[in-house]
mmCIF file of N, CA and C in Angstrom:
data_model
loop_
_atom_site.group_PDB
_atom_site.id
_atom_site.type_symbol
_atom_site.label_atom_id
_atom_site.label_comp_id
_atom_site.label_asym_id
_atom_site.label_seq_id
_atom_site.Cartn_x
_atom_site.Cartn_y
_atom_site.Cartn_z
ATOM 1 N N MET G 1 -39.756 13.434 32.740
ATOM 2 C CA MET G 1 -39.420 14.677 32.530
ATOM 3 C C MET G 1 -39.103 14.805 34.279
ATOM 4 N N ASP G 2 -39.715 14.175 34.815
ATOM 5 C CA ASP G 2 -39.483 14.696 36.545
ATOM 6 C C ASP G 2 -38.525 13.827 37.046
ATOM 7 N N ARG G 3 -38.438 12.626 36.676
ATOM 8 C CA ARG G 3 -37.091 12.187 36.859
ATOM 9 C C ARG G 3 -35.821 12.554 36.804
ATOM 10 N N TYR G 4 -35.555 13.190 35.362
ATOM 11 C CA TYR G 4 -34.570 13.600 35.157
ATOM 12 C C TYR G 4 -34.513 15.041 35.576
ATOM 13 N N TYR G 5 -35.485 15.800 35.960
ATOM 14 C CA TYR G 5 -35.413 16.960 36.530
ATOM 15 C C TYR G 5 -34.659 16.946 38.104
ATOM 16 N N GLY G 6 -35.239 15.915 38.585
ATOM 17 C CA GLY G 6 -34.861 15.406 39.940
ATOM 18 C C GLY G 6 -32.995 15.053 40.100
ATOM 19 N N ASP G 7 -32.800 14.345 38.905
ATOM 20 C CA ASP G 7 -31.459 13.835 38.703
ATOM 21 C C ASP G 7 -30.502 15.129 38.504
ATOM 22 N N LEU G 8 -30.827 16.153 37.685
ATOM 23 C CA LEU G 8 -30.240 17.063 37.501
ATOM 24 C C LEU G 8 -30.092 17.976 38.561
ATOM 25 N N ASP G 9 -31.171 18.251 39.119
ATOM 26 C CA ASP G 9 -31.165 19.296 40.162
ATOM 27 C C ASP G 9 -30.155 18.665 41.469
ATOM 28 N N LYS G 10 -30.057 17.033 41.647
ATOM 29 C CA LYS G 10 -29.482 16.651 42.494
ATOM 30 C C LYS G 10 -27.802 16.626 42.012
ATOM 31 N N PHE G 11 -27.312 16.426 40.997
ATOM 32 C CA PHE G 11 -26.569 16.875 40.307
ATOM 33 C C PHE G 11 -25.854 17.852 40.378
ATOM 34 N N ILE G 12 -26.583 19.040 40.156
ATOM 35 C CA ILE G 12 -26.065 20.474 40.293
ATOM 36 C C ILE G 12 -25.841 20.781 42.031
ATOM 37 N N ALA G 13 -26.545 20.145 42.627
ATOM 38 C CA ALA G 13 -26.646 20.492 44.287
ATOM 39 C C ALA G 13 -24.994 19.930 44.686
ATOM 40 N N ASP G 14 -24.727 18.827 44.098
ATOM 41 C CA ASP G 14 -23.736 17.845 44.322
ATOM 42 C C ASP G 14 -22.543 18.357 44.051
ATOM 43 N N HIS G 15 -22.496 19.186 42.895
ATOM 44 C CA HIS G 15 -21.536 19.920 42.219
ATOM 45 C C HIS G 15 -21.317 21.288 43.119
ATOM 46 N N ARG G 16 -22.566 22.201 43.527
ATOM 47 C CA ARG G 16 -22.114 23.382 44.281
ATOM 48 C C ARG G 16 -21.577 22.695 45.543
ATOM 49 N N ARG G 17 -21.701 21.754 46.219
ATOM 50 C CA ARG G 17 -21.348 21.557 47.547
ATOM 51 C C ARG G 17 -19.963 21.250 47.157
ATOM 52 N N THR G 18 -19.363 20.521 46.130
ATOM 53 C CA THR G 18 -17.925 20.056 46.085
ATOM 54 C C THR G 18 -17.232 21.415 45.153
ATOM 55 N N GLN G 19 -18.002 22.362 44.998
ATOM 56 C CA GLN G 19 -17.208 23.640 44.283
ATOM 57 C C GLN G 19 -16.599 23.199 42.850
ATOM 58 N N LYS G 20 -17.045 22.135 42.081
ATOM 59 C CA LYS G 20 -16.180 21.855 40.979
ATOM 60 C C LYS G 20 -17.013 22.224 39.799
ATOM 61 N N PRO G 21 -16.419 22.760 38.721
ATOM 62 C CA PRO G 21 -17.417 23.194 37.630
ATOM 63 C C PRO G 21 -17.560 21.853 37.071
ATOM 64 N N ILE G 22 -18.775 22.239 36.398
ATOM 65 C CA ILE G 22 -19.624 21.218 36.017
ATOM 66 C C ILE G 22 -19.337 21.394 34.206
ATOM 67 N N PRO G 23 -18.621 19.879 34.050
ATOM 68 C CA PRO G 23 -18.888 19.955 32.455
ATOM 69 C C PRO G 23 -19.619 20.025 31.535
ATOM 70 N N ARG G 24 -19.370 20.770 30.569
ATOM 71 C CA ARG G 24 -21.037 20.991 29.595
ATOM 72 C C ARG G 24 -21.203 19.668 29.006
ATOM 73 N N GLU G 25 -20.546 18.860 28.523
ATOM 74 C CA GLU G 25 -20.440 17.425 28.012
ATOM 75 C C GLU G 25 -21.600 16.585 29.183
ATOM 76 N N SER G 26 -21.219 17.033 30.297
ATOM 77 C CA SER G 26 -22.240 16.434 31.460
ATOM 78 C C SER G 26 -23.361 16.556 31.446
ATOM 79 N N MET G 27 -23.636 18.086 31.481
ATOM 80 C CA MET G 27 -25.051 18.694 31.194
ATOM 81 C C MET G 27 -25.591 18.131 30.419
ATOM 82 N N LEU G 28 -25.082 18.281 28.961
ATOM 83 C CA LEU G 28 -25.814 18.112 27.912
ATOM 84 C C LEU G 28 -26.190 16.620 27.766
ATOM 85 N N SER G 29 -25.466 15.502 28.382
ATOM 86 C CA SER G 29 -25.761 14.286 28.376
ATOM 87 C C SER G 29 -26.846 13.901 29.171
ATOM 88 N N ILE G 30 -27.281 14.658 30.616
ATOM 89 C CA ILE G 30 -28.072 14.523 31.516
ATOM 90 C C ILE G 30 -29.478 15.259 31.090
ATOM 91 N N LEU G 31 -29.230 16.264 30.021
ATOM 92 C CA LEU G 31 -30.706 16.875 29.343
ATOM 93 C C LEU G 31 -30.878 16.180 28.428
ATOM 94 N N LYS G 32 -30.396 15.290 27.545
ATOM 95 C CA LYS G 32 -30.689 14.478 26.597
ATOM 96 C C LYS G 32 -31.867 13.415 26.824
#
């Protein structure tokens, strides 16, 4: 779980920096 959380955290930070909307499908595929 920690590994996934780290990836998710980095993923969100990346999108915040680029100001792109995060596709819902991407979020769901990471959380699965």
